[in-house]
Amino acid sequence: MKKVIRILLLVLVAIFIIIQFIPNGKPSNQPSPGKDLFEITEIPQEVGLLLKNACYDCHSQKVKFPWYSNVAPVSWLVTRDIKEGREHLDLSKWGDFSKKDKLKALDKIGEEVSKENMPMKIYTVMHAEARLTKAERDIVVKWAEDFAEKVFEE
Amino acid sequence: MKKVNYSILVLLPVIGFTFVLLTSFGEYGTRPSSGSVPQEKFTIPEGINSILDKSCFGCHNSESTNDKAKEKLLIDKLPDLSKAKLVAKLDGIAETIGKNEMPPEKFLAKYPDKALTKEEAEQLKEWAENTSEELMK
């Protein structure tokens, strides 16, 4: 019995080591100057902090990668989430958005944040600063609404 | 006796004011609506309304039990939205219809008669796009 457990453990460790060598195309940060939301828009400090803490690790080209994001299989999850996140909304490309794209994005932000779909639960497990309180959610939602009005008037 | 006089004195202007109000409203209604009062309220044309009614409204209304559908779009609440939000919603409709994502396949398997015909989908998409363009002018 002991032998079986030992073999099993060895196999697991071997698998763990082997999967580290599977290339997974971890996304890199490729910011284009002058396009990021923060570079071209004045954002209230309070809101800015929430966006950076709760959104920017997937929805931007300014992702902060923690050490464990280099270790498979976590790296696979991180890769998938960042790729998908950027596909839906990349705030580092705000400058390339049409007026319509901006209005749509802001509407979505309000929706996802107020319904607590975002930030994703799996992300907030490791990122306490991204766990938004109800009041903080309201701040983001209100900002998205007000900002949409401004964009609309532009 | 004096009290009665007083009450009539107070009532007279009230009655008079009400009369003026009522008659002026009457006049207002018969005046041809020639643009002086802008029609700001968002309305859905009849043809589009019947398409929405057939294929969309069943889930996308405030009384619906389908929470996911309610999150995405409430057709009956569209007139209450700001223009900025309305543009976003209309664009979402155009995109969803354009990608042939709605009504969902599972739903159509159960209710095949709720499917959008090609013409209806085209009409709906065009309306959403045009209305959103119009709002942004």
mmCIF file of C-alpha atoms in Angstrom:
data_model
loop_
_atom_site.group_PDB
_atom_site.id
_atom_site.type_symbol
_atom_site.label_atom_id
_atom_site.label_comp_id
_atom_site.label_asym_id
_atom_site.label_seq_id
_atom_site.Cartn_x
_atom_site.Cartn_y
_atom_site.Cartn_z
ATOM 1 C CA MET A 1 0.000 0.000 0.000
ATOM 2 C CA LYS A 2 2.777 2.426 0.940
ATOM 3 C CA LYS A 3 4.470 1.617 -2.298
ATOM 4 C CA VAL A 4 1.389 2.463 -4.278
ATOM 5 C CA ILE A 5 1.134 5.850 -2.623
ATOM 6 C CA ARG A 6 4.780 6.547 -3.241
ATOM 7 C CA ILE A 7 4.474 5.692 -6.923
ATOM 8 C CA LEU A 8 1.381 7.811 -7.231
ATOM 9 C CA LEU A 9 3.142 10.783 -5.658
ATOM 10 C CA LEU A 10 6.122 10.341 -7.935
ATOM 11 C CA VAL A 11 3.868 10.264 -10.963
ATOM 12 C CA LEU A 12 2.127 13.444 -9.820
ATOM 13 C CA VAL A 13 5.402 15.246 -9.305
ATOM 14 C CA ALA A 14 6.584 14.064 -12.703
ATOM 15 C CA ILE A 15 3.415 15.344 -14.324
ATOM 16 C CA PHE A 16 3.816 18.667 -12.532
ATOM 17 C CA ILE A 17 7.355 19.021 -13.829
ATOM 18 C CA ILE A 18 6.471 17.965 -17.355
ATOM 19 C CA ILE A 19 3.585 20.404 -17.710
ATOM 20 C CA GLN A 20 5.939 23.266 -16.906
ATOM 21 C CA PHE A 21 7.487 22.725 -20.325
ATOM 22 C CA ILE A 22 4.268 22.899 -22.305
ATOM 23 C CA PRO A 23 4.298 26.225 -24.123
ATOM 24 C CA ASN A 24 1.085 28.095 -23.419
ATOM 25 C CA GLY A 25 1.671 31.481 -25.038
ATOM 26 C CA LYS A 26 1.275 33.596 -21.963
ATOM 27 C CA PRO A 27 0.074 37.016 -23.076
ATOM 28 C CA SER A 28 2.505 39.889 -22.719
ATOM 29 C CA ASN A 29 1.847 43.565 -22.182
ATOM 30 C CA GLN A 30 1.974 45.522 -25.396
ATOM 31 C CA PRO A 31 0.722 48.988 -24.601
ATOM 32 C CA SER A 32 0.395 51.472 -27.446
ATOM 33 C CA PRO A 33 1.309 54.929 -26.200
ATOM 34 C CA GLY A 34 -1.482 57.461 -25.891
ATOM 35 C CA LYS A 35 -4.294 54.917 -26.134
ATOM 36 C CA ASP A 36 -4.832 53.817 -22.550
ATOM 37 C CA LEU A 37 -7.970 55.017 -20.793
ATOM 38 C CA PHE A 38 -5.922 56.616 -18.043
ATOM 39 C CA GLU A 39 -3.688 58.468 -20.490
ATOM 40 C CA ILE A 40 -6.489 60.155 -22.394
ATOM 41 C CA THR A 41 -9.260 60.499 -19.836
ATOM 42 C CA GLU A 42 -9.492 62.200 -16.517
ATOM 43 C CA ILE A 43 -10.640 59.600 -14.048
ATOM 44 C CA PRO A 44 -11.483 60.411 -10.434
ATOM 45 C CA GLN A 45 -8.779 59.029 -8.176
ATOM 46 C CA GLU A 46 -11.206 56.868 -6.247
ATOM 47 C CA VAL A 47 -12.532 55.268 -9.425
ATOM 48 C CA GLY A 48 -9.068 54.942 -10.901
ATOM 49 C CA LEU A 49 -7.879 52.918 -7.960
ATOM 50 C CA LEU A 50 -10.836 50.538 -8.231
ATOM 51 C CA LEU A 51 -10.339 50.064 -11.971
ATOM 52 C CA LYS A 52 -6.630 49.408 -11.559
ATOM 53 C CA ASN A 53 -7.157 47.005 -8.661
ATOM 54 C CA ALA A 54 -10.172 45.125 -9.948
ATOM 55 C CA CYS A 55 -10.081 45.304 -13.763
ATOM 56 C CA TYR A 56 -6.658 46.097 -15.134
ATOM 57 C CA ASP A 57 -5.106 42.679 -14.568
ATOM 58 C CA CYS A 58 -7.145 41.304 -17.461
ATOM 59 C CA HIS A 59 -8.733 44.208 -19.298
ATOM 60 C CA SER A 60 -5.573 46.084 -20.223
ATOM 61 C CA GLN A 61 -2.008 45.884 -21.442
ATOM 62 C CA LYS A 62 -0.803 46.743 -17.964
ATOM 63 C CA VAL A 63 -1.225 43.329 -16.396
ATOM 64 C CA LYS A 64 0.724 42.651 -13.234
ATOM 65 C CA PHE A 65 1.807 39.000 -13.277
ATOM 66 C CA PRO A 66 2.227 37.376 -9.870
ATOM 67 C CA TRP A 67 4.973 34.731 -9.556
ATOM 68 C CA TYR A 68 2.512 31.840 -9.587
ATOM 69 C CA SER A 69 1.183 32.973 -12.943
ATOM 70 C CA ASN A 70 4.326 31.389 -14.374
ATOM 71 C CA VAL A 71 3.600 28.003 -12.861
ATOM 72 C CA ALA A 72 1.424 25.535 -14.709
ATOM 73 C CA PRO A 73 -1.427 24.769 -14.394
ATOM 74 C CA VAL A 74 -2.232 28.195 -12.880
ATOM 75 C CA SER A 75 -0.496 29.828 -15.837
ATOM 76 C CA TRP A 76 -3.022 28.177 -18.140
ATOM 77 C CA LEU A 77 -5.911 29.762 -16.275
ATOM 78 C CA VAL A 78 -4.221 33.152 -16.206
ATOM 79 C CA THR A 79 -3.509 32.950 -19.908
ATOM 80 C CA ARG A 80 -7.069 32.052 -20.754
ATOM 81 C CA ASP A 81 -8.603 34.721 -18.554
ATOM 82 C CA ILE A 82 -6.377 37.526 -19.803
ATOM 83 C CA LYS A 83 -6.909 36.577 -23.438
ATOM 84 C CA GLU A 84 -10.649 36.414 -22.980
ATOM 85 C CA GLY A 85 -10.710 39.549 -20.870
ATOM 86 C CA ARG A 86 -8.861 41.571 -23.482
ATOM 87 C CA GLU A 87 -11.070 40.219 -26.230
ATOM 88 C CA HIS A 88 -14.132 41.560 -24.455
ATOM 89 C CA LEU A 89 -12.577 44.834 -23.366
ATOM 90 C CA ASP A 90 -9.040 46.187 -23.511
ATOM 91 C CA LEU A 91 -8.923 49.505 -21.711
ATOM 92 C CA SER A 92 -5.407 50.102 -22.999
ATOM 93 C CA LYS A 93 -6.948 50.500 -26.466
ATOM 94 C CA TRP A 94 -9.549 53.058 -25.371
ATOM 95 C CA GLY A 95 -8.109 55.614 -27.773
ATOM 96 C CA ASP A 96 -9.023 53.398 -30.738
ATOM 97 C CA PHE A 97 -12.649 52.958 -29.651
ATOM 98 C CA SER A 98 -15.404 54.615 -31.648
ATOM 99 C CA LYS A 99 -17.998 56.577 -29.748
ATOM 100 C CA LYS A 100 -20.355 53.627 -30.060
ATOM 101 C CA ASP A 101 -17.733 51.185 -28.787
ATOM 102 C CA LYS A 102 -17.156 53.422 -25.792
ATOM 103 C CA LEU A 103 -20.855 53.664 -24.971
ATOM 104 C CA LYS A 104 -21.226 49.915 -25.316
ATOM 105 C CA ALA A 105 -18.204 49.242 -23.145
ATOM 106 C CA LEU A 106 -19.397 51.598 -20.414
ATOM 107 C CA ASP A 107 -22.857 50.063 -20.455
ATOM 108 C CA LYS A 108 -21.312 46.608 -20.135
ATOM 109 C CA ILE A 109 -19.017 47.721 -17.320
ATOM 110 C CA GLY A 110 -22.003 48.972 -15.358
ATOM 111 C CA GLU A 111 -23.902 45.763 -16.038
ATOM 112 C CA GLU A 112 -21.120 43.328 -15.198
ATOM 113 C CA VAL A 113 -20.020 45.167 -12.066
ATOM 114 C CA SER A 114 -23.479 45.759 -10.661
ATOM 115 C CA LYS A 115 -24.575 42.157 -11.266
ATOM 116 C CA GLU A 116 -21.339 41.015 -9.607
ATOM 117 C CA ASN A 117 -20.273 39.007 -12.643
ATOM 118 C CA MET A 118 -17.024 40.946 -12.547
ATOM 119 C CA PRO A 119 -14.361 40.788 -11.205
ATOM 120 C CA MET A 120 -14.421 37.013 -11.558
ATOM 121 C CA LYS A 121 -14.617 35.025 -8.335
ATOM 122 C CA ILE A 122 -11.530 32.984 -9.208
ATOM 123 C CA TYR A 123 -9.534 36.197 -9.523
ATOM 124 C CA THR A 124 -10.648 37.685 -6.229
ATOM 125 C CA VAL A 125 -9.564 34.520 -4.387
ATOM 126 C CA MET A 126 -5.960 35.578 -4.823
ATOM 127 C CA HIS A 127 -6.530 39.345 -5.102
ATOM 128 C CA ALA A 128 -8.140 40.730 -1.971
ATOM 129 C CA GLU A 129 -7.880 44.286 -3.316
ATOM 130 C CA ALA A 130 -10.225 43.302 -6.151
ATOM 131 C CA ARG A 131 -13.034 42.231 -3.833
ATOM 132 C CA LEU A 132 -15.409 45.130 -4.324
ATOM 133 C CA THR A 133 -17.862 46.143 -1.647
ATOM 134 C CA LYS A 134 -21.376 47.189 -2.597
ATOM 135 C CA ALA A 135 -20.389 50.833 -2.148
ATOM 136 C CA GLU A 136 -17.364 50.392 -4.390
ATOM 137 C CA ARG A 137 -19.469 48.713 -7.043
ATOM 138 C CA ASP A 138 -21.869 51.643 -6.900
ATOM 139 C CA ILE A 139 -18.967 54.041 -7.408
ATOM 140 C CA VAL A 140 -17.827 52.230 -10.554
ATOM 141 C CA VAL A 141 -21.377 51.939 -11.904
ATOM 142 C CA LYS A 142 -22.085 55.618 -11.276
ATOM 143 C CA TRP A 143 -18.806 56.595 -12.933
ATOM 144 C CA ALA A 144 -19.590 54.461 -15.997
ATOM 145 C CA GLU A 145 -22.986 56.120 -16.291
ATOM 146 C CA ASP A 146 -21.690 59.662 -15.910
ATOM 147 C CA PHE A 147 -18.780 59.022 -18.219
ATOM 148 C CA ALA A 148 -21.134 57.572 -20.844
ATOM 149 C CA GLU A 149 -23.139 60.799 -20.728
ATOM 150 C CA LYS A 150 -19.940 62.757 -21.333
ATOM 151 C CA VAL A 151 -18.903 60.510 -24.199
ATOM 152 C CA PHE A 152 -22.365 60.874 -25.681
ATOM 153 C CA GLU A 153 -22.148 64.677 -25.608
ATOM 154 C CA GLU A 154 -18.700 64.675 -27.247
ATOM 155 C CA MET B 1 -73.082 83.710 7.174
ATOM 156 C CA LYS B 2 -69.772 85.495 6.707
ATOM 157 C CA LYS B 3 -67.952 82.147 6.529
ATOM 158 C CA VAL B 4 -69.974 81.051 3.503
ATOM 159 C CA ASN B 5 -69.041 84.267 1.651
ATOM 160 C CA TYR B 6 -65.402 83.630 2.281
ATOM 161 C CA SER B 7 -65.464 80.140 0.931
ATOM 162 C CA ILE B 8 -67.092 81.306 -2.284
ATOM 163 C CA LEU B 9 -64.430 84.000 -2.641
ATOM 164 C CA VAL B 10 -61.718 81.372 -2.350
ATOM 165 C CA LEU B 11 -63.456 78.914 -4.626
ATOM 166 C CA LEU B 12 -64.086 81.356 -7.483
ATOM 167 C CA PRO B 13 -60.455 81.802 -8.562
ATOM 168 C CA VAL B 14 -59.847 78.083 -8.157
ATOM 169 C CA ILE B 15 -62.766 77.278 -10.437
ATOM 170 C CA GLY B 16 -61.675 79.973 -12.861
ATOM 171 C CA PHE B 17 -58.109 78.696 -12.950
ATOM 172 C CA THR B 18 -59.253 75.123 -13.472
ATOM 173 C CA PHE B 19 -61.484 76.266 -16.322
ATOM 174 C CA VAL B 20 -58.611 78.076 -18.038
ATOM 175 C CA LEU B 21 -56.360 75.083 -17.547
ATOM 176 C CA LEU B 22 -58.882 72.631 -18.969
ATOM 177 C CA THR B 23 -59.715 74.727 -22.003
ATOM 178 C CA SER B 24 -56.075 75.412 -22.791
ATOM 179 C CA PHE B 25 -55.343 71.710 -22.664
ATOM 180 C CA GLY B 26 -58.196 71.095 -25.039
ATOM 181 C CA GLU B 27 -56.739 73.573 -27.491
ATOM 182 C CA TYR B 28 -53.330 71.987 -27.162
ATOM 183 C CA GLY B 29 -54.642 68.610 -28.208
ATOM 184 C CA THR B 30 -56.348 69.861 -31.361
ATOM 185 C CA ARG B 31 -53.335 71.839 -32.509
ATOM 186 C CA PRO B 32 -51.470 70.023 -35.260
ATOM 187 C CA SER B 33 -48.222 68.677 -33.841
ATOM 188 C CA SER B 34 -45.990 70.682 -36.142
ATOM 189 C CA GLY B 35 -42.691 70.214 -34.440
ATOM 190 C CA SER B 36 -42.732 73.039 -31.883
ATOM 191 C CA VAL B 37 -42.881 70.444 -29.136
ATOM 192 C CA PRO B 38 -40.091 67.957 -29.812
ATOM 193 C CA GLN B 39 -41.103 64.317 -29.676
ATOM 194 C CA GLU B 40 -38.309 63.182 -27.380
ATOM 195 C CA LYS B 41 -39.934 59.991 -26.181
ATOM 196 C CA PHE B 42 -38.462 56.817 -27.608
ATOM 197 C CA THR B 43 -41.035 54.804 -29.496
ATOM 198 C CA ILE B 44 -40.791 51.560 -31.402
ATOM 199 C CA PRO B 45 -42.471 51.437 -34.814
ATOM 200 C CA GLU B 46 -45.391 49.038 -35.197
ATOM 201 C CA GLY B 47 -43.671 46.615 -37.566
ATOM 202 C CA ILE B 48 -40.635 46.270 -35.326
ATOM 203 C CA ASN B 49 -42.815 45.976 -32.261
ATOM 204 C CA SER B 50 -44.598 42.936 -33.649
ATOM 205 C CA ILE B 51 -41.271 41.244 -34.423
ATOM 206 C CA LEU B 52 -39.997 41.950 -30.908
ATOM 207 C CA ASP B 53 -43.272 40.744 -29.502
ATOM 208 C CA LYS B 54 -43.059 37.455 -31.321
ATOM 209 C CA SER B 55 -39.405 36.553 -30.768
ATOM 210 C CA CYS B 56 -37.901 38.649 -27.961
ATOM 211 C CA PHE B 57 -40.326 40.164 -25.494
ATOM 212 C CA GLY B 58 -41.256 36.851 -23.856
ATOM 213 C CA CYS B 59 -37.909 36.786 -22.015
ATOM 214 C CA HIS B 60 -36.674 40.375 -22.276
ATOM 215 C CA ASN B 61 -39.284 42.110 -20.119
ATOM 216 C CA SER B 62 -39.297 43.225 -16.507
ATOM 217 C CA GLU B 63 -41.764 40.544 -15.437
ATOM 218 C CA SER B 64 -39.763 37.733 -17.003
ATOM 219 C CA THR B 65 -38.411 34.903 -14.873
ATOM 220 C CA ASN B 66 -35.353 34.562 -17.100
ATOM 221 C CA ASP B 67 -32.779 36.530 -15.106
ATOM 222 C CA LYS B 68 -30.013 36.299 -17.651
ATOM 223 C CA ALA B 69 -32.234 37.701 -20.371
ATOM 224 C CA LYS B 70 -33.382 40.460 -18.026
ATOM 225 C CA GLU B 71 -29.810 41.429 -17.265
ATOM 226 C CA LYS B 72 -29.038 41.908 -20.920
ATOM 227 C CA LEU B 73 -32.091 43.727 -22.155
ATOM 228 C CA LEU B 74 -35.477 44.926 -20.953
ATOM 229 C CA ILE B 75 -37.514 45.958 -23.943
ATOM 230 C CA ASP B 76 -40.254 47.581 -21.897
ATOM 231 C CA LYS B 77 -37.686 49.746 -20.103
ATOM 232 C CA LEU B 78 -35.978 51.058 -23.230
ATOM 233 C CA PRO B 79 -37.918 54.349 -23.180
ATOM 234 C CA ASP B 80 -36.643 55.058 -19.649
ATOM 235 C CA LEU B 81 -32.976 54.832 -20.599
ATOM 236 C CA SER B 82 -30.650 57.745 -21.192
ATOM 237 C CA LYS B 83 -29.672 58.264 -24.812
ATOM 238 C CA ALA B 84 -26.157 57.063 -24.065
ATOM 239 C CA LYS B 85 -27.482 53.772 -22.737
ATOM 240 C CA LEU B 86 -30.052 53.463 -25.481
ATOM 241 C CA VAL B 87 -27.299 53.633 -28.092
ATOM 242 C CA ALA B 88 -25.441 50.864 -26.279
ATOM 243 C CA LYS B 89 -28.548 48.686 -26.042
ATOM 244 C CA LEU B 90 -29.607 49.200 -29.654
ATOM 245 C CA ASP B 91 -26.109 48.390 -30.791
ATOM 246 C CA GLY B 92 -26.178 45.276 -28.684
ATOM 247 C CA ILE B 93 -29.423 44.243 -30.380
ATOM 248 C CA ALA B 94 -27.950 44.836 -33.842
ATOM 249 C CA GLU B 95 -24.838 42.853 -32.963
ATOM 250 C CA THR B 96 -26.701 39.939 -31.399
ATOM 251 C CA ILE B 97 -29.124 39.672 -34.286
ATOM 252 C CA GLY B 98 -26.314 40.113 -36.813
ATOM 253 C CA LYS B 99 -24.457 37.191 -35.277
ATOM 254 C CA ASN B 100 -27.624 35.133 -35.294
ATOM 255 C CA GLU B 101 -27.350 34.542 -31.541
ATOM 256 C CA MET B 102 -30.950 35.260 -30.596
ATOM 257 C CA PRO B 103 -33.420 33.748 -29.919
ATOM 258 C CA PRO B 104 -31.262 30.962 -28.430
ATOM 259 C CA GLU B 105 -31.190 27.611 -30.199
ATOM 260 C CA LYS B 106 -32.425 25.724 -27.156
ATOM 261 C CA PHE B 107 -35.433 27.987 -26.946
ATOM 262 C CA LEU B 108 -36.153 27.581 -30.641
ATOM 263 C CA ALA B 109 -36.010 23.800 -30.344
ATOM 264 C CA LYS B 110 -38.994 24.119 -28.026
ATOM 265 C CA TYR B 111 -40.755 26.976 -29.801
ATOM 266 C CA PRO B 112 -39.765 26.818 -33.462
ATOM 267 C CA ASP B 113 -42.477 29.310 -34.416
ATOM 268 C CA LYS B 114 -40.670 32.038 -32.438
ATOM 269 C CA ALA B 115 -37.708 32.021 -34.808
ATOM 270 C CA LEU B 116 -36.913 35.191 -36.725
ATOM 271 C CA THR B 117 -37.237 34.892 -40.467
ATOM 272 C CA LYS B 118 -34.325 36.211 -42.473
ATOM 273 C CA GLU B 119 -36.335 39.290 -43.404
ATOM 274 C CA GLU B 120 -37.386 39.939 -39.820
ATOM 275 C CA ALA B 121 -33.820 39.655 -38.565
ATOM 276 C CA GLU B 122 -32.665 42.043 -41.266
ATOM 277 C CA GLN B 123 -35.448 44.510 -40.450
ATOM 278 C CA LEU B 124 -34.703 44.382 -36.749
ATOM 279 C CA LYS B 125 -30.984 44.856 -37.248
ATOM 280 C CA GLU B 126 -31.488 47.749 -39.606
ATOM 281 C CA TRP B 127 -33.906 49.451 -37.259
ATOM 282 C CA ALA B 128 -31.549 49.100 -34.300
ATOM 283 C CA GLU B 129 -28.595 50.417 -36.289
ATOM 284 C CA ASN B 130 -30.472 53.332 -37.791
ATOM 285 C CA THR B 131 -32.081 54.364 -34.541
ATOM 286 C CA SER B 132 -28.758 54.269 -32.765
ATOM 287 C CA GLU B 133 -27.161 56.337 -35.563
ATOM 288 C CA GLU B 134 -30.038 58.792 -35.349
ATOM 289 C CA LEU B 135 -29.595 59.179 -31.601
ATOM 290 C CA MET B 136 -25.909 59.958 -31.975
ATOM 291 C CA LYS B 137 -26.475 62.784 -34.466
#
